[in-house]
Coordinates of C-alpha atoms in Angstrom, one line a residue:
M1 CA 66.3 115.4 52.6
P2 CA 66.7 115.7 56.4
A3 CA 66.1 112.6 58.5
A4 CA 63.2 112.5 61.0
C5 CA 65.7 112.5 63.9
D6 CA 67.6 115.5 62.8
S7 CA 67.4 118.5 65.2
H8 CA 68.6 122.1 65.0
V9 CA 72.2 122.6 66.4
D10 CA 73.4 126.1 67.2
D11 CA 76.7 127.2 65.7
I12 CA 79.4 127.3 68.3
E13 CA 80.5 130.9 67.2
D14 CA 76.9 132.1 67.5
M15 CA 76.6 130.6 71.0
V16 CA 79.8 132.3 72.3
S17 CA 79.2 135.7 70.7
G18 CA 75.7 135.8 72.2
L19 CA 77.2 135.6 75.7
E20 CA 79.7 138.5 75.2
P21 CA 79.1 141.6 77.3
T22 CA 78.3 145.0 75.6
P23 CA 80.7 147.9 75.8
H24 CA 78.3 149.6 78.4
D25 CA 78.4 146.4 80.5
R26 CA 82.2 146.4 80.4
L27 CA 82.5 150.0 81.6
S28 CA 80.0 149.4 84.5
A29 CA 82.0 146.4 85.7
R30 CA 85.3 148.3 85.6
R31 CA 83.9 151.0 87.9
G32 CA 83.2 148.4 90.6
I33 CA 86.8 147.2 90.8
V34 CA 88.8 148.5 93.8
P35 CA 92.6 148.1 93.5
R36 CA 94.2 146.4 96.4
P37 CA 97.7 147.6 97.4
R38 CA 100.4 145.0 97.3
K39 CA 102.3 144.5 100.6
K40 CA 106.1 144.7 100.0
N41 CA 106.9 142.1 102.7
Q42 CA 104.3 139.6 101.7
K43 CA 105.9 136.5 100.1
E44 CA 104.1 135.4 97.0
E45 CA 103.0 131.8 97.3
A46 CA 104.6 129.8 94.5
E47 CA 102.2 127.5 92.7
E48 CA 103.0 124.0 93.7
L49 CA 103.7 121.9 90.6
K50 CA 102.6 118.3 91.1
V51 CA 103.8 116.0 88.4
D52 CA 104.3 112.3 88.6
S53 CA 107.8 111.1 87.6
V54 CA 107.7 109.5 84.2
I55 CA 111.5 109.3 83.8
P56 CA 112.3 105.7 82.7
G57 CA 114.8 103.9 85.0
T58 CA 113.7 105.6 88.2
Q59 CA 110.9 103.3 89.3
K60 CA 110.9 100.4 91.7
I61 CA 109.8 97.1 90.2
W62 CA 108.5 94.1 92.0
V63 CA 108.8 90.9 90.0
K64 CA 106.8 87.8 91.0
T65 CA 107.1 84.5 89.1
W66 CA 104.9 81.4 89.2
G67 CA 105.3 78.1 87.3
C68 CA 108.0 75.8 86.2
S69 CA 111.8 76.3 86.4
H70 CA 111.8 77.5 82.8
N71 CA 109.4 80.2 83.7
N72 CA 111.5 81.0 86.8
S73 CA 114.5 81.4 84.5
D74 CA 112.5 83.9 82.4
G75 CA 111.7 85.8 85.5
E76 CA 115.4 86.0 86.6
Y77 CA 116.3 87.4 83.2
M78 CA 113.5 89.9 83.3
A79 CA 114.7 91.2 86.7
G80 CA 118.2 91.4 85.4
Q81 CA 117.2 93.3 82.3
L82 CA 115.3 95.9 84.4
A83 CA 118.2 96.3 86.9
A84 CA 120.7 96.7 84.1
G85 CA 118.4 99.4 82.7
G86 CA 118.5 101.4 85.9
Y87 CA 115.3 100.2 87.6
T88 CA 115.4 99.2 91.2
V89 CA 114.1 95.6 91.7
T90 CA 112.5 95.3 95.1
E91 CA 111.3 92.4 97.1
D92 CA 108.7 94.5 98.8
P93 CA 105.5 94.8 96.7
A94 CA 104.1 97.6 98.9
H95 CA 106.9 100.0 97.9
A96 CA 107.0 99.1 94.2
D97 CA 105.8 101.5 91.5
V98 CA 105.1 98.6 89.1
W99 CA 104.3 94.9 89.6
L100 CA 105.5 92.5 87.0
L101 CA 103.7 89.2 87.3
N102 CA 105.4 86.4 85.3
S103 CA 103.1 83.4 85.2
F104 CA 102.5 80.2 83.4
A105 CA 98.9 81.3 82.8
A106 CA 96.9 84.5 82.5
L107 CA 96.3 86.3 85.8
L108 CA 93.6 88.9 86.4
P109 CA 95.2 90.7 89.4
C110 CA 93.5 93.3 91.5
C111 CA 96.0 96.1 91.2
G112 CA 95.2 97.9 94.4
G113 CA 96.7 101.2 93.2
F114 CA 99.8 99.7 91.5
T115 CA 100.7 99.5 87.8
V116 CA 100.5 95.8 86.9
L117 CA 101.9 94.1 83.9
T118 CA 101.6 90.3 83.3
A119 CA 103.9 88.1 81.2
V120 CA 102.4 84.7 80.6
C121 CA 103.3 81.4 79.0
L122 CA 99.8 80.2 78.2
P123 CA 98.0 82.4 75.7
F124 CA 94.6 83.9 76.6
Q125 CA 92.1 85.9 74.6
G126 CA 92.7 89.6 74.7
H127 CA 95.0 92.3 73.4
S128 CA 98.6 91.4 72.6
V129 CA 101.8 93.4 72.2
R130 CA 103.7 92.2 69.2
L131 CA 107.3 93.4 69.2
L132 CA 109.8 91.2 67.4
G133 CA 110.1 88.3 65.0
Q134 CA 111.7 85.0 65.7
K135 CA 115.4 84.4 65.7
K136 CA 116.3 82.5 62.5
D137 CA 119.3 81.4 60.4
N138 CA 118.6 80.7 56.8
G139 CA 114.9 80.2 57.7
K140 CA 115.7 77.8 60.5
R141 CA 114.5 78.7 64.0
L142 CA 117.3 79.1 66.5
G143 CA 117.4 79.0 70.3
G144 CA 116.4 81.9 72.5
A145 CA 118.3 84.9 73.7
R146 CA 121.9 85.0 74.6
L147 CA 122.6 83.1 77.8
D148 CA 125.0 85.7 79.1
L149 CA 122.3 88.4 79.4
P150 CA 122.0 90.0 82.9
K151 CA 119.8 88.2 85.4
I152 CA 119.0 88.3 89.1
R153 CA 119.0 84.8 90.5
K154 CA 116.1 84.1 92.8
N155 CA 118.6 82.0 94.8
P156 CA 122.3 83.1 94.3
L157 CA 123.4 79.5 94.8
I158 CA 121.3 78.0 92.0
E159 CA 121.6 78.7 88.3
I160 CA 118.7 77.8 86.0
I161 CA 119.8 77.2 82.4
S162 CA 117.3 76.7 79.6
I163 CA 119.0 74.2 77.1
N164 CA 116.3 74.5 74.5
T165 CA 113.0 76.1 73.8
G166 CA 109.8 74.6 72.3
C167 CA 109.3 70.9 71.7
L168 CA 108.6 68.3 69.0
N169 CA 105.3 67.1 70.3
A170 CA 101.7 68.2 69.5
C171 CA 99.8 67.1 72.6
T172 CA 96.1 67.8 72.2
Y173 CA 95.7 69.4 75.6
C174 CA 98.8 71.6 75.6
K175 CA 98.8 75.3 75.0
T176 CA 102.5 75.8 75.7
K177 CA 103.4 74.8 72.2
H178 CA 101.5 77.8 71.0
A179 CA 103.8 80.0 73.2
R180 CA 107.2 78.3 72.9
G181 CA 106.9 76.9 69.4
N182 CA 109.0 74.1 67.8
L183 CA 112.2 72.8 69.2
A184 CA 115.2 75.1 69.1
S185 CA 118.3 74.0 71.0
Y186 CA 121.2 76.1 72.2
P187 CA 124.7 75.1 70.9
V188 CA 126.7 72.9 73.3
E189 CA 129.5 75.4 73.6
Q190 CA 127.2 78.2 74.7
L191 CA 125.7 76.1 77.4
V192 CA 129.1 74.9 78.7
D193 CA 130.3 78.6 78.8
R194 CA 127.2 79.6 80.7
T195 CA 127.7 76.8 83.2
R196 CA 131.4 77.8 83.7
Q197 CA 130.4 81.4 84.2
S198 CA 127.8 80.5 86.8
F199 CA 130.3 78.7 89.0
L200 CA 132.6 81.7 88.7
E201 CA 129.8 83.6 90.4
G202 CA 129.5 81.3 93.4
V203 CA 126.8 78.9 92.2
C204 CA 126.9 75.4 93.6
E205 CA 123.8 73.9 91.9
I206 CA 122.7 73.8 88.2
W207 CA 119.2 73.2 87.1
L208 CA 118.7 72.3 83.4
T209 CA 115.3 73.1 82.1
S210 CA 113.1 73.2 79.0
E211 CA 109.8 72.0 77.7
D212 CA 111.5 68.6 77.0
T213 CA 115.2 68.2 77.9
G214 CA 115.2 64.7 76.4
A215 CA 114.6 66.2 72.9
Y216 CA 117.7 68.5 73.2
G217 CA 119.9 68.6 70.1
K218 CA 117.7 66.8 67.7
D219 CA 117.5 70.0 65.6
I220 CA 121.2 70.7 65.7
G221 CA 122.7 67.3 65.2
T222 CA 123.6 66.4 68.8
D223 CA 121.9 64.9 71.9
L224 CA 121.4 65.3 75.6
P225 CA 124.1 62.8 76.8
S226 CA 126.7 64.6 74.7
L227 CA 125.8 67.9 76.3
L228 CA 125.8 66.5 79.8
W229 CA 129.2 64.9 79.5
R230 CA 130.6 68.2 78.3
M231 CA 129.0 70.1 81.2
L232 CA 130.3 67.7 83.8
E233 CA 133.8 68.7 82.7
V234 CA 133.3 72.2 84.2
I235 CA 131.2 71.3 87.3
P236 CA 133.4 71.4 90.4
E237 CA 133.6 68.7 93.0
G238 CA 130.7 68.8 95.5
A239 CA 128.4 70.8 93.2
R240 CA 125.4 69.2 91.7
L241 CA 123.4 69.2 88.4
R242 CA 119.7 68.5 88.3
L243 CA 118.1 67.4 85.0
G244 CA 114.7 68.7 84.1
M245 CA 111.6 67.1 82.6
T246 CA 111.9 64.7 79.7
N247 CA 109.1 62.8 77.9
P248 CA 109.5 59.0 77.5
P249 CA 110.1 58.9 73.7
Y250 CA 113.2 60.9 73.7
I251 CA 114.9 59.3 76.7
L252 CA 114.4 55.7 75.5
E253 CA 117.2 55.9 72.9
H254 CA 119.7 57.1 75.5
L255 CA 118.9 54.9 78.5
E256 CA 122.4 53.4 78.8
E257 CA 124.2 56.7 78.7
M258 CA 121.6 58.4 80.9
A259 CA 122.0 55.7 83.6
K260 CA 125.8 56.4 83.6
I261 CA 125.2 60.1 83.9
L262 CA 122.6 59.9 86.6
S263 CA 125.1 57.7 88.6
H264 CA 127.8 60.4 88.4
P265 CA 128.6 61.9 91.8
R266 CA 128.0 65.4 90.5
V267 CA 124.5 64.7 89.1
Y268 CA 121.3 64.2 91.1
A269 CA 119.8 60.7 90.6
F270 CA 116.5 62.3 89.8
L271 CA 114.4 62.4 86.7
H272 CA 111.0 63.9 85.9
V273 CA 109.2 61.7 83.4
P274 CA 105.5 62.6 83.0
V275 CA 103.2 59.7 82.2
Q276 CA 99.9 61.6 82.2
S277 CA 97.8 58.3 82.0
A278 CA 98.4 54.6 82.3
S279 CA 95.8 53.9 79.5
D280 CA 97.1 53.5 76.0
S281 CA 93.8 54.7 74.5
V282 CA 94.0 57.9 76.6
L283 CA 97.6 58.4 75.6
M284 CA 96.6 58.0 72.0
D285 CA 93.9 60.7 72.3
M286 CA 96.5 62.9 74.0
K287 CA 98.9 62.3 71.1
R288 CA 101.7 61.5 73.5
E289 CA 103.6 59.4 71.0
Y290 CA 104.4 56.6 73.5
C291 CA 102.6 53.7 75.2
I292 CA 102.6 52.8 78.8
A293 CA 105.0 50.0 78.1
D294 CA 107.6 52.6 77.0
F295 CA 107.2 54.5 80.3
R296 CA 107.6 51.3 82.3
R297 CA 110.7 50.4 80.4
V298 CA 112.3 53.8 81.2
V299 CA 111.4 53.6 84.9
D300 CA 112.4 49.9 85.3
F301 CA 115.7 50.3 83.5
L302 CA 116.8 53.3 85.5
A303 CA 115.7 51.8 88.8
E304 CA 117.8 48.8 88.1
R305 CA 120.9 50.7 86.8
V306 CA 120.7 53.7 89.3
P307 CA 119.6 52.2 92.6
G308 CA 117.6 54.6 94.7
I309 CA 116.8 57.0 91.8
T310 CA 113.9 59.3 92.3
I311 CA 111.3 59.3 89.5
A312 CA 108.8 62.1 89.5
T313 CA 105.8 62.0 87.2
D314 CA 102.6 63.8 86.2
I315 CA 99.0 62.5 85.8
I316 CA 96.0 64.2 84.3
C317 CA 92.6 63.1 85.8
G318 CA 89.5 63.2 83.6
F319 CA 90.9 63.7 80.2
P320 CA 88.2 63.6 77.5
G321 CA 87.2 60.1 76.8
E322 CA 88.8 58.6 79.9
T323 CA 86.7 55.7 81.2
D324 CA 86.5 54.3 84.7
A325 CA 88.6 51.4 83.4
D326 CA 91.2 53.8 82.0
F327 CA 91.4 55.5 85.4
R328 CA 91.8 52.2 87.2
E329 CA 94.9 51.5 85.2
T330 CA 96.4 54.8 86.3
L331 CA 95.6 54.0 89.9
A332 CA 97.2 50.6 89.6
L333 CA 100.4 52.2 88.1
V334 CA 100.7 54.6 91.1
E335 CA 100.1 51.7 93.5
E336 CA 102.8 49.7 91.9
Y337 CA 105.5 52.3 91.6
R338 CA 104.6 54.5 94.6
F339 CA 106.2 57.6 93.1
P340 CA 107.7 59.8 95.8
S341 CA 106.8 62.9 93.7
L342 CA 103.5 63.0 91.8
F343 CA 101.9 66.0 90.2
I344 CA 98.2 65.5 89.9
N345 CA 96.2 67.7 87.6
Q346 CA 92.4 67.8 87.0
F347 CA 91.9 68.2 83.3
Y348 CA 90.9 71.7 82.2
P349 CA 90.2 72.4 78.5
R350 CA 92.5 75.1 77.2
P351 CA 90.7 77.2 74.6
G352 CA 91.9 76.6 71.1
T353 CA 93.3 73.1 71.8
P354 CA 91.9 69.9 70.1
A355 CA 91.1 68.5 73.6
A356 CA 88.8 71.4 74.2
R357 CA 86.6 70.3 71.3
M358 CA 86.4 66.7 72.5
E359 CA 83.5 65.3 74.5
Q360 CA 84.3 66.2 78.1
V361 CA 84.2 64.1 81.2
P362 CA 81.6 65.4 83.7
A363 CA 83.0 67.9 86.2
H364 CA 81.9 65.8 89.2
V365 CA 83.6 62.7 87.8
K366 CA 86.9 64.6 87.2
K367 CA 86.8 65.9 90.7
Q368 CA 86.1 62.5 92.2
R369 CA 89.0 60.9 90.2
T370 CA 91.4 63.6 91.3
K371 CA 90.3 63.1 94.9
E372 CA 90.7 59.4 94.7
L373 CA 94.2 59.6 93.2
S374 CA 95.3 62.2 95.7
Q375 CA 94.1 59.9 98.6
L376 CA 96.2 57.1 97.1
F377 CA 99.3 59.3 96.9
Q378 CA 98.8 60.5 100.5
S379 CA 98.4 56.9 101.8
Y380 CA 102.1 56.0 101.6
N381 CA 105.3 57.6 103.0
P382 CA 108.3 57.0 100.7
Y383 CA 110.9 57.9 103.3
N384 CA 110.0 55.9 106.4
H385 CA 112.7 53.3 105.7
K386 CA 115.4 55.9 105.7
V387 CA 115.3 56.8 109.4
G388 CA 118.8 56.1 110.8
E389 CA 120.5 56.4 107.4
R390 CA 123.4 58.8 106.9
H391 CA 123.3 61.1 103.9
R392 CA 125.5 63.8 102.4
V393 CA 123.3 66.8 101.5
L394 CA 123.9 70.0 99.6
V395 CA 122.3 72.9 101.5
T396 CA 121.0 75.6 99.1
E397 CA 117.6 76.8 100.3
E398 CA 115.5 77.9 103.2
S399 CA 112.2 76.1 104.2
F400 CA 108.9 77.9 103.6
D401 CA 108.4 78.3 107.3
T402 CA 111.9 79.7 107.6
H403 CA 112.7 77.4 110.5
Y404 CA 115.1 75.2 108.6
Y405 CA 117.6 75.1 105.8
V406 CA 116.9 72.7 103.0
G407 CA 119.4 70.3 101.5
H408 CA 119.1 67.6 99.0
N409 CA 120.8 64.2 99.0
K410 CA 122.1 62.3 95.9
F411 CA 118.5 61.4 95.0
Y412 CA 117.2 65.0 95.2
E413 CA 115.2 64.1 98.3
Q414 CA 114.5 67.1 100.5
V415 CA 116.3 67.0 103.9
L416 CA 115.6 69.7 106.5
V417 CA 118.7 70.7 108.6
P418 CA 119.2 73.1 111.4
K419 CA 119.3 76.8 110.3
I420 CA 123.0 77.3 111.0
P421 CA 124.5 80.0 108.7
E422 CA 127.7 78.1 108.1
F423 CA 125.7 75.3 106.4
K424 CA 124.3 77.5 103.5
G425 CA 126.0 76.5 100.3
K426 CA 127.8 73.6 101.9
M427 CA 127.8 69.8 101.5
I428 CA 127.3 68.3 105.0
E429 CA 126.7 64.9 106.5
V430 CA 123.5 64.2 108.4
D431 CA 121.8 61.4 110.2
I432 CA 118.0 61.0 109.3
Y433 CA 115.9 61.0 112.5
E434 CA 112.4 61.9 111.2
T435 CA 110.4 61.7 108.0
G436 CA 107.3 63.2 106.5
K437 CA 105.4 62.8 103.2
H438 CA 107.7 65.2 101.3
F439 CA 110.8 65.6 103.5
M440 CA 113.3 64.1 105.9
K441 CA 114.9 65.8 108.9
G442 CA 118.6 65.3 109.4
Q443 CA 120.9 65.9 112.4
P444 CA 124.4 67.1 111.3
V445 CA 127.1 64.6 112.2
E446 CA 129.3 66.1 114.9
A447 CA 132.7 65.2 113.3
G448 CA 131.2 65.2 109.8
E449 CA 132.9 66.9 106.9
V450 CA 131.6 70.3 105.8
F451 CA 132.6 70.8 102.2
T452 CA 132.4 74.0 100.2
P453 CA 131.7 73.2 96.5
S454 CA 131.6 76.8 95.3
I455 CA 134.8 78.0 93.7
A456 CA 133.9 81.7 94.4
L457 CA 131.8 83.7 96.7
P458 CA 128.2 83.8 95.6
L459 CA 126.6 87.0 94.5
K460 CA 124.6 88.9 97.0
K461 CA 120.9 88.4 96.9
G462 CA 119.5 90.8 94.3
E463 CA 122.9 91.4 92.7
V464 CA 122.9 91.3 88.9
S465 CA 124.7 88.5 87.1
G466 CA 126.2 88.8 83.6
L467 CA 126.8 92.6 83.5
T468 CA 130.5 92.1 82.7
Q469 CA 129.7 90.4 79.4
V470 CA 127.7 93.1 77.7
S471 CA 127.5 96.9 78.3
P472 CA 124.3 98.2 80.0
M473 CA 123.3 100.2 76.8
Q474 CA 122.5 96.9 75.2
Y475 CA 119.8 96.3 77.7
S476 CA 118.0 99.6 77.3
G477 CA 117.0 99.2 73.7
N478 CA 120.1 98.6 71.6
F479 CA 120.0 95.0 70.6
P480 CA 123.3 93.1 69.9
E481 CA 123.4 90.8 66.9
G482 CA 121.5 87.5 67.5
H483 CA 119.6 89.0 70.5
R484 CA 116.2 88.5 69.0
E485 CA 114.1 86.1 71.0
H486 CA 113.7 84.5 74.3
C487 CA 111.1 81.7 74.6
T488 CA 107.7 83.5 74.5
N489 CA 109.5 86.8 73.7
K490 CA 108.8 87.9 77.3
L491 CA 112.4 88.9 77.7
F492 CA 112.4 91.2 74.7
F493 CA 109.3 92.9 75.9
L494 CA 111.3 93.9 78.9
C495 CA 114.0 95.4 76.7
F496 CA 111.4 98.0 75.8
F497 CA 110.2 98.2 79.3
S498 CA 111.7 101.7 79.9
C499 CA 109.5 103.2 77.2
K500 CA 106.5 101.2 78.4
V501 CA 106.8 102.3 82.0
M502 CA 107.1 105.9 80.9
L503 CA 104.1 105.7 78.6
I504 CA 101.9 103.9 81.3
M505 CA 102.8 106.4 84.0
L506 CA 102.2 109.3 81.6
L507 CA 98.8 108.0 80.6
Q508 CA 98.0 107.6 84.3
H509 CA 99.1 111.2 85.1
L510 CA 96.9 112.6 82.3
S511 CA 93.8 110.6 83.4
V512 CA 90.8 112.6 84.5
T513 CA 90.5 110.8 87.8
Q514 CA 94.2 111.0 88.6
T515 CA 94.1 107.5 89.9
K516 CA 96.3 104.6 89.0
V517 CA 94.8 101.8 87.1
G518 CA 96.0 98.2 86.6
L519 CA 97.2 97.6 83.1
R520 CA 97.6 94.1 81.6
Y521 CA 99.8 93.3 78.7
Q522 CA 99.7 90.0 76.9
L523 CA 103.0 89.2 75.2
P524 CA 103.4 87.6 71.8
F525 CA 103.1 83.9 71.5
Q526 CA 103.4 83.1 67.9
L527 CA 105.2 85.6 65.7

């Protein structure tokens, strides 16, 4: 029985045949046609074929990274993978065919006519591209991708090495665990080999990074001090190693050894130990697995054994359940220690985390607490007493305003020096004549020693590192054994990048409007 809304639909063949001309109509139309003679000398205009190139490996890619040093390391590997696959990695976004935005959180970029792909650490709701499983051995999760994969260092003088991925914690506010997973450490020998190779490419500074460097080795039967002593055997004189973030629980058992290592002349006396709050009740709600007394013990012990050490820390303002009394304890901690480097974060509930389901502190209270803590931090200058001191600094960077070169002294304090090309990559002596909140300015000593720590010329900016270890074919889709995972699997997404770029550009070419659209890919976080 037909429905009330059914209507008659003509058959497509009937509709077409009804429009066909009769034989008489065809004859009449043919009589009205007047042949036009073709001119022999007239050149036929060839039809112009307009086709966008979809050949993989011919596009220019602009890679932009935000976030921690671990994320920066991911970005360097991404750029290296692309360059090894034939793509041109450019520093000019205006001339790029594709933008690759590597961020710690989801971005919603305005593409402005460019193809945009984003690789993120923190998951967000949306579509995901699931490519590969985790790298395992007999069911046990292993570290990330091979450390000798091609990469393009953002700074040819600095090598960033991830010593482990994931962590052992389950902080209630953290989404990174969803992306990086449980702890998986690289073997000591692989890390030592990577360090050695880096210095052969002209590097003079090593950054060790991970979600928690202090937890290194707990999954493979070793520990952080054992790794550091081995790495120091291959670090040349004058070069420096900077240790990344470590949580208090995992550094407590190694305080004696860590004090010796941080006092070593080739290691920066610098440690990033996030406290997050000075209230034990808040720390318990965060599931941070330490109390404020543990944090104080770490800081006090290292300050005594490593005079002048720089301790950086993090604080979250307005965590669910934080009372005014809790916040006052945090203010008192900052007032007491006057941390020279303090990362202040207003709490934001990450969807899917336990903290997002807790009763939230009102937004205006969080904002006020963040402002109050920021004002306290800005009220003191940690470097005023250093005017007139003489320091040896390793010059590796350029200041944001491009007016100075940036060096760091033994305590990883930032020292601005004159922009003299001979100083780049050198250890020089300076006299401090001015200080600011986050920096000092140094005047080079006239007869001071200028020492070159590098044992080889550094790679040119944009030059690919690591291509001598593995043939380029392995970076365009053919995976070597053990090459199965890198952190959030962002790197392996790039191994398929040639096919993805070709597909994206082909889809754009076939679009009705013939206009480029921004495409966003979310990479796998838990596989």
